[in-house]
Coordinates of C-alpha atoms in Angstrom, one line a residue:
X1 CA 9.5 7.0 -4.6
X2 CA 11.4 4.7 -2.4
X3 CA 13.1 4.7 1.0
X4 CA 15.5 2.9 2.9
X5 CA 14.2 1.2 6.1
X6 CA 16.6 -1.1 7.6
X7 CA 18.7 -1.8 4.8
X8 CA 15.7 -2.3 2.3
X9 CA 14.4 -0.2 0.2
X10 CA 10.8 -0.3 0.1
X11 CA 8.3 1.0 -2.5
X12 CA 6.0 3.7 -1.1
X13 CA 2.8 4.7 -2.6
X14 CA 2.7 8.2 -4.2
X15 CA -0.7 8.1 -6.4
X16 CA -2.1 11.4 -6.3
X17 CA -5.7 10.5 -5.2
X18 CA -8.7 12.0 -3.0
X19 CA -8.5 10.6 0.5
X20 CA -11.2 9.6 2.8
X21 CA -8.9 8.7 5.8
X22 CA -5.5 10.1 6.1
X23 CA -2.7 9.3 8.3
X24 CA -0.1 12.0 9.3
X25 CA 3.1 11.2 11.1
X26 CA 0.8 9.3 13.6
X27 CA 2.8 7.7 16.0
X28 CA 0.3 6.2 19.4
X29 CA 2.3 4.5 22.6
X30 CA 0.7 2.7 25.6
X31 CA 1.7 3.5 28.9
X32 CA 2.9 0.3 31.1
X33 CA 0.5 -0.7 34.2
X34 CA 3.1 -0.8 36.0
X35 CA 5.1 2.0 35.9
X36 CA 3.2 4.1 34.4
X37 CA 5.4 5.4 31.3
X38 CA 5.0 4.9 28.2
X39 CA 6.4 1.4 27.3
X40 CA 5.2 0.3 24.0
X41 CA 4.8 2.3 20.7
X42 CA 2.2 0.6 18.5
X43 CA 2.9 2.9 15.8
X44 CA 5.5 4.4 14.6
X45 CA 5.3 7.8 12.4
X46 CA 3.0 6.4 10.0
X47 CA 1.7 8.3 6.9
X48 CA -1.0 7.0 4.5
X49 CA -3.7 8.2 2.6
X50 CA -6.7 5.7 1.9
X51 CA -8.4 6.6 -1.3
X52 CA -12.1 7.7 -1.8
X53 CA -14.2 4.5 -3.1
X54 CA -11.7 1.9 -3.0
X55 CA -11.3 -0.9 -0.8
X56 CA -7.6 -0.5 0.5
X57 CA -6.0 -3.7 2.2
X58 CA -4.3 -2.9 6.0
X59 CA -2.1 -5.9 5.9
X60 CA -0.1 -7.7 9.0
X61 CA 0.9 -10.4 11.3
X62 CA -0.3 -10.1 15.0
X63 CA 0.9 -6.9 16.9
X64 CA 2.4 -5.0 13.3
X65 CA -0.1 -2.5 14.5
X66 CA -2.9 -2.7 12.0
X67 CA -5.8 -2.7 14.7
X68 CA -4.9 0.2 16.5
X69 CA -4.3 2.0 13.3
X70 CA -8.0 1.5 12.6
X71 CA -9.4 2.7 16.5
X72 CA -7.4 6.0 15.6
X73 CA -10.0 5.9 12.5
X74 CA -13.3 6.0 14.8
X75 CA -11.5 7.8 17.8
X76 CA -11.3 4.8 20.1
X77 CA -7.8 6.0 20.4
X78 CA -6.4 9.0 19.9
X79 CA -2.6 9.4 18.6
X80 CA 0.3 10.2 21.0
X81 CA 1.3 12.1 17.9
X82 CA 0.4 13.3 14.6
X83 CA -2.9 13.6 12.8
X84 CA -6.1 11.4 11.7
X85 CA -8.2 13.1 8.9
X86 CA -11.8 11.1 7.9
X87 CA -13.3 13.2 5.1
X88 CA -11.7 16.5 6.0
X89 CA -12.6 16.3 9.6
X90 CA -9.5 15.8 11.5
X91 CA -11.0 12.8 14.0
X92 CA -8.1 13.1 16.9
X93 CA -9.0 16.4 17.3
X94 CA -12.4 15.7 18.3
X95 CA -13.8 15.6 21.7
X96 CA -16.3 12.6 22.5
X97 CA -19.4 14.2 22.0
X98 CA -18.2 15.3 18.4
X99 CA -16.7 12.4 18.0
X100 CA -20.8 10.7 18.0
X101 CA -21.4 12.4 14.7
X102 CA -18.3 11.8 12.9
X103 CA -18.8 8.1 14.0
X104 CA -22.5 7.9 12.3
X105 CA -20.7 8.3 9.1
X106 CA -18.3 5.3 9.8
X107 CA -19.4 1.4 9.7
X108 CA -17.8 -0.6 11.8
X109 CA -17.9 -5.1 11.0
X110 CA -16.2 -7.2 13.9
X111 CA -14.4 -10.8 13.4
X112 CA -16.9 -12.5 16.2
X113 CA -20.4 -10.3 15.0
X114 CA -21.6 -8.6 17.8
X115 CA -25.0 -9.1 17.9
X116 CA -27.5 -9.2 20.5
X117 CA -28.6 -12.6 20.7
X118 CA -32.4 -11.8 22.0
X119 CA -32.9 -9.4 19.0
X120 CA -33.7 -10.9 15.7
X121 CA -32.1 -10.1 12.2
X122 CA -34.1 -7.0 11.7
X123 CA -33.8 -5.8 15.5
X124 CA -30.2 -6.0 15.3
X125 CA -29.8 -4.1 12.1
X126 CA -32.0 -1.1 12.7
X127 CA -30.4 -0.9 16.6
X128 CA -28.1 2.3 15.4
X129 CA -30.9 3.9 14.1
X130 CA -33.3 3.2 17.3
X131 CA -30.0 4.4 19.3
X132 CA -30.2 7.5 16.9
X133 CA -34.0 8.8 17.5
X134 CA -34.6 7.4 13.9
X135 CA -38.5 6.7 13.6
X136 CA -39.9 3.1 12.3
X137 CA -41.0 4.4 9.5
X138 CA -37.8 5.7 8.6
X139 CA -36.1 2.6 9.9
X140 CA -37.8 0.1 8.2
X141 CA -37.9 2.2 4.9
X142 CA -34.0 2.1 5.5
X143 CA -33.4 -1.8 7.1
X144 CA -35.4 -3.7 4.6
X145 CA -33.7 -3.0 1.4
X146 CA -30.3 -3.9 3.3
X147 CA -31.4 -7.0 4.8
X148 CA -32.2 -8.2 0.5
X149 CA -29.0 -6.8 -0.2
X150 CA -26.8 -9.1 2.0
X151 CA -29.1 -12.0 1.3
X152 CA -31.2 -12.3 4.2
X153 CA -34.7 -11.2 3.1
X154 CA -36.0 -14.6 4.4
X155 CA -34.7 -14.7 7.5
X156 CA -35.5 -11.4 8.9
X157 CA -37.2 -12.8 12.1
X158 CA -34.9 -15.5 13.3
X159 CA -32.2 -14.8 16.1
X160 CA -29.0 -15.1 15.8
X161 CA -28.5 -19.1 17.9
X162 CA -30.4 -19.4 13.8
X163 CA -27.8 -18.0 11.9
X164 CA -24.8 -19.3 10.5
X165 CA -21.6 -17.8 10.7
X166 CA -21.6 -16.4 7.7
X167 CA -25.4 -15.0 7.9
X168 CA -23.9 -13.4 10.9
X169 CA -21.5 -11.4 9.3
X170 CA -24.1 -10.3 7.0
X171 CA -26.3 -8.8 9.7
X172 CA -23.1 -7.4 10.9
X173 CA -22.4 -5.9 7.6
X174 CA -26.4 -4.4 7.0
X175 CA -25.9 -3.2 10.8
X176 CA -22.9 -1.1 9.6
X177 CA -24.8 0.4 6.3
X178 CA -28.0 1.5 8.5
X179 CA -26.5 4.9 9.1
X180 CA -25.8 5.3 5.2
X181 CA -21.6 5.4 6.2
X182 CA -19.7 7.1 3.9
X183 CA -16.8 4.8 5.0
X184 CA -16.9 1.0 6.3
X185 CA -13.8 -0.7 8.6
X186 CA -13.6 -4.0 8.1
X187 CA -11.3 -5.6 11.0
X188 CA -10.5 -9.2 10.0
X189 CA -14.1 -9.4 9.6
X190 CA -13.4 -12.9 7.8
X191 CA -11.2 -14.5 10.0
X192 CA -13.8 -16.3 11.8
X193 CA -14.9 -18.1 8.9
X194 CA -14.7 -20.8 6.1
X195 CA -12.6 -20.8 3.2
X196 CA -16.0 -21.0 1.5
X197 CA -17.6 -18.4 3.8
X198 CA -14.9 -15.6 3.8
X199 CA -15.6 -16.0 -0.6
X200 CA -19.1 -14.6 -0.3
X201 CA -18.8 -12.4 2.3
X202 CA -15.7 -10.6 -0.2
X203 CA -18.0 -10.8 -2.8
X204 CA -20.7 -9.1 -0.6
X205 CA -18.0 -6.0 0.1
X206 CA -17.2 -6.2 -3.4
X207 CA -21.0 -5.5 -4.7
X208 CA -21.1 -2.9 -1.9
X209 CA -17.9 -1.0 -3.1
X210 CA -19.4 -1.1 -6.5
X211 CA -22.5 -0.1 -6.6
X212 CA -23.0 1.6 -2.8
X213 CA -19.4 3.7 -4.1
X214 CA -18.6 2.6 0.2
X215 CA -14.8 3.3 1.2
X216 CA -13.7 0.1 2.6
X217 CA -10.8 0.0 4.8
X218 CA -10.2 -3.8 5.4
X219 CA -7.8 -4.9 8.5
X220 CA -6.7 -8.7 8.1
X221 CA -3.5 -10.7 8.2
X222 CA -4.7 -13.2 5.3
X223 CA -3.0 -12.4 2.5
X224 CA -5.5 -14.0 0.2
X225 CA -8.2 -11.7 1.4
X226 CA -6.1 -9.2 0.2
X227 CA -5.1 -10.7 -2.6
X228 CA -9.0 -11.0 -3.9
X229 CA -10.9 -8.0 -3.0
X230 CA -8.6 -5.0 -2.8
X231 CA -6.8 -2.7 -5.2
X232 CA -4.5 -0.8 -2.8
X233 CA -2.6 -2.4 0.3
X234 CA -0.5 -1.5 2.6
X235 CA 1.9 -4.0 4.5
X236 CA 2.5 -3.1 8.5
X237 CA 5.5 -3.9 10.0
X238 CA 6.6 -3.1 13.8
X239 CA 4.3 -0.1 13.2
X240 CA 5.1 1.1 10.4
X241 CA 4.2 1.2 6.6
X242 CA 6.6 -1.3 5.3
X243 CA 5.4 -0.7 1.4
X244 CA 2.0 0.2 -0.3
X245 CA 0.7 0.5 -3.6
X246 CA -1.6 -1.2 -5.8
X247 CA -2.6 -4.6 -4.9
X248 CA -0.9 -6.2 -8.1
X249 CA 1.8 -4.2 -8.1
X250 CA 3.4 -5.2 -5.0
X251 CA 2.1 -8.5 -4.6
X252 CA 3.8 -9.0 -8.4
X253 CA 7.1 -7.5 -7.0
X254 CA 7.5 -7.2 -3.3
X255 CA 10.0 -5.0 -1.9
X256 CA 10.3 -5.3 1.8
X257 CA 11.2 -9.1 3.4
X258 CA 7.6 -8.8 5.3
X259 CA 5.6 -8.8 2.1
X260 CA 7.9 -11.4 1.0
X261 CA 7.9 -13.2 3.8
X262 CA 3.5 -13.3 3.9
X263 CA 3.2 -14.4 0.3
X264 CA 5.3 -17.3 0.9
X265 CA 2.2 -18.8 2.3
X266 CA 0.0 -18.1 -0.7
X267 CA -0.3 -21.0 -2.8
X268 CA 2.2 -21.3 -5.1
X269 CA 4.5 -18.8 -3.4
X270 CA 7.1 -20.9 -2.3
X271 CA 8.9 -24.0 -3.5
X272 CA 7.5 -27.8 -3.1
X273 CA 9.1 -29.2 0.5
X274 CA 10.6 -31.5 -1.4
X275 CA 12.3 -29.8 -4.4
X276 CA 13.3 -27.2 -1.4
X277 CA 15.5 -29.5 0.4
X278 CA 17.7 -29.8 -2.7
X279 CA 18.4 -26.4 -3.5
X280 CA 22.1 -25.1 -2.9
X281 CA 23.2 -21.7 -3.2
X282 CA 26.2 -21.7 -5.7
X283 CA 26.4 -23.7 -9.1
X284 CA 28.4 -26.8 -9.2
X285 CA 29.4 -28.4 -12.4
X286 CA 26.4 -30.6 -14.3
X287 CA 23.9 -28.9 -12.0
X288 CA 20.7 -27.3 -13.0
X289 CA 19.8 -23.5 -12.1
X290 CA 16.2 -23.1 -10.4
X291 CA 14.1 -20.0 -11.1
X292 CA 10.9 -18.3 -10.6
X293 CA 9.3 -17.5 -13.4
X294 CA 6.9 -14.9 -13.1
X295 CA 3.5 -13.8 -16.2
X296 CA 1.6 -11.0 -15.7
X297 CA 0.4 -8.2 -18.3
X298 CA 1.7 -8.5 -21.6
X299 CA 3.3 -12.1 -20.4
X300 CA 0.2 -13.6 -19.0
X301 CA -1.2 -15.2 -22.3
X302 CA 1.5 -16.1 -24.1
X303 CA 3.4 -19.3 -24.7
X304 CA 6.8 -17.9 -23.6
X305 CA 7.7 -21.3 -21.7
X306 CA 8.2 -23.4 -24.7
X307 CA 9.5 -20.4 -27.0
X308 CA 12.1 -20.5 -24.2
X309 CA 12.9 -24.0 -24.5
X310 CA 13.3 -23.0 -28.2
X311 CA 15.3 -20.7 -27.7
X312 CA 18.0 -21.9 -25.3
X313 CA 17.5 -25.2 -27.1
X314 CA 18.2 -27.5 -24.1
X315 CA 15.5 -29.2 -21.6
X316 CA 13.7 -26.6 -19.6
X317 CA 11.6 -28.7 -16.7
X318 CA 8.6 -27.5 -14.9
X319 CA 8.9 -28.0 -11.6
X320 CA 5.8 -26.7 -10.0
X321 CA 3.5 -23.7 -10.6
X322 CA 0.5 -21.5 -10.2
X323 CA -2.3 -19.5 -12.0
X324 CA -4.6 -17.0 -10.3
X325 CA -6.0 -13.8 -10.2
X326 CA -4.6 -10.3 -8.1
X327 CA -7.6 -7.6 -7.9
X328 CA -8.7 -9.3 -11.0
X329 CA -5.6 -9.2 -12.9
X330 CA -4.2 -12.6 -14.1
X331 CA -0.7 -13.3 -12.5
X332 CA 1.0 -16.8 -12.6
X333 CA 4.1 -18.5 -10.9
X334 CA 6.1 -21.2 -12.6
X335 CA 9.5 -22.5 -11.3
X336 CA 11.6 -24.7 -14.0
X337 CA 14.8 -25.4 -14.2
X338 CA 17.3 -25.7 -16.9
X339 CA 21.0 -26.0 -17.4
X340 CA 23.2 -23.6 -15.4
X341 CA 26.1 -23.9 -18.1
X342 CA 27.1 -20.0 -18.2
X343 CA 26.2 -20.2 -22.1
X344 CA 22.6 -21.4 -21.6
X345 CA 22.3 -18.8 -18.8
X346 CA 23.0 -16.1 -21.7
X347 CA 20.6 -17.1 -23.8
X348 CA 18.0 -17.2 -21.1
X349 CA 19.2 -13.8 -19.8
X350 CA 18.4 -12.3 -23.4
X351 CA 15.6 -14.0 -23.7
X352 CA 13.7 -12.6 -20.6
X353 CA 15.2 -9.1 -21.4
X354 CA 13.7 -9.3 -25.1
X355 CA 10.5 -11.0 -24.0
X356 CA 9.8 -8.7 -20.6
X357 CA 9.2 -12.1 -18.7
X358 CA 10.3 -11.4 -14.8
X359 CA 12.6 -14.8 -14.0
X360 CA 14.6 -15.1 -10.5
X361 CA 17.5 -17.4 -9.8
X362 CA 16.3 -18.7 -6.5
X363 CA 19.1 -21.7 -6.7
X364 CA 20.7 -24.3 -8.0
X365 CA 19.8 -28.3 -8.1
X366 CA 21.7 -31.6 -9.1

């Protein structure tokens, strides 16, 4: 299913699956100091479903409205319109003191930690069960097998001024599984960290997803945090759901200019500076056409580059290219270019048509 928004059609996401968090027709506005009135809309009629015991993506540049789409999740803010369902509970319906309930069931990790710096690792991990009457026998029955499982058995008694950034975010992460959450929110919980870093603390959620069978909602703007831990996104745009689906899916074959636009700035997603300069839009005679190749399924691991050069029997040159993974699916980028003599171009066109390989004209060089 598709629709049009602003002249683009965009892909929509219509898997039939069990939700933990859905979003009906939820539009929320802020009301100006100054006047009073409602001046802003954050979001926008938005309708998503986020499936039980994945990790689903929430993807956007600053003020697209992901954050406030995830404080409607928790009731830090209710909608101006619609509905917020967590596990069958609708959650905007909810006044504050059912609200505390509902919230023990959702873990919350923060970009910049959180934690109380005169309380040590374990201190700050069983503080939601000390705030809930827990006992210590309870607690520590509970906190110890989380601190091993993020990594931190050894360091149990140091403070956080000890920690690294990273071992921050894993107390932060064993502080959001001491009420046993059926559902985590993860609001660019990596953006405060290394390249390194932001790896192992994925790889952390990842393990947890797996083998806890935790719904993790993940809020960033870095597309290749999305791009290595999730298997559903959805792209936010002035409020709205620009497109959704699985993480391969429309990463592979973006449909709105947003997305687009965002995986640009992956590596390999746009052209070399240098070979970008020289593109021009229209053929001219003795030019080469430039195109984006694109493997992935059945194309992934086979030699299609040189059976093209076989087949169109004229120099095909590799400009630049890429291979990686998407939600653990193998997905390369290759630009070449080859003779834009309307003949050659025939061939090629067969070629991909026969083959199933995805190839783009993006332009044309001398």
């Amino acid at each position: 299913m598709a629709e049009n928004v602003s002249g683009l059609t965009v892909r929509q996401d219509t898997e039939t699956v069990s939700p933990m968090v859905s979003f009906e027709n939820v539009t929320k506005s802020f009301n100006s100091r100054e006047t009073g009135k409602r001046a802003f809309k954050a979001l926008d009629d938005v309708s998503y479903s986020v499936p039980r015991g994945a990790i689903t993506g929430i993807i956007g540049r600053s003020g697209a409205g992901k954050s406030t789409l995830v404080r409607l999740v928790n009731g830090l803010e209710k909608p101006s319109a619609g509905r917020v369902i967590v596990d069958g509970t609708e959650v905007s319906a909810l006044d504050e003191v059912a609200l505390r309930s509902v919230r023990r069931s959702i873990g919350m990790i923060f970009q910049h930690f959180n934690l109380l710096s005169s309380r040590t690792v374990y201190d700050n991990v069983a503080m939601p069960l000390e705030i809930a009457g827990v006992g210590k026998q309870e607690i520590r029955k509970r906190i110890e097998p989380l601190i091993d499982l993020v990594g931190l058995s050894e360091r149990t008694r140091h403070y956080p001024a000890q920690l690294s950034g990273g071992q921050k975010q894993r107390v932060g992460i064993a502080r959001a599984l001491a009420s046993e959450p059926k559902l985590l929110l993860s609001d660019e919980a990596t953006s405060a960290l290394d390249p390194e870093t932001t790896q192992q603390i994925l790889e952390l959620l990842k393990t947890i997803n797996r083998d806890l069978g935790l719904t993790v909602l993940l809020i960033t703007h870095e597309m290749e945090v999305v791009k290595a831990v999730t298997s559903r996104v959805a792209v936010m745009d002035n409020g709205r759901i620009a497109e959704s689906g699985r993480t391969f899916d429309v990463f592979t074959a973006p449909q709105h200019e947003t997305t687009r636009s965002m995986l640009a700035a992956l590596p390999g997603g746009s052209l070399p500076d240098w070979i970008g300069r020289q593109v021009i839009s229209e053929p001219k005679p003795g030019c080469d056409a430039l195109l984006r190749l694109r493997f992935f399924g059945e194309t992934a691991d086979q030699p299609l580059v040189s059976r093209l050069m076989a087949e169109l029997g004229s120099p095909v040159n590799i400009i630049a290219g890429t291979v990686d993974e998407i939600a653990g699916e193998p997905y390369g980028t290759l630009y070449v270019a080859y003779s834009a003599d309307p003949a050659v171009m025939k061939k090629a066109e067969h070629f991909y048509a026969r083959t199933g390989l995805n190839a783009e004209v993006v332009g044309y060089v001398a």
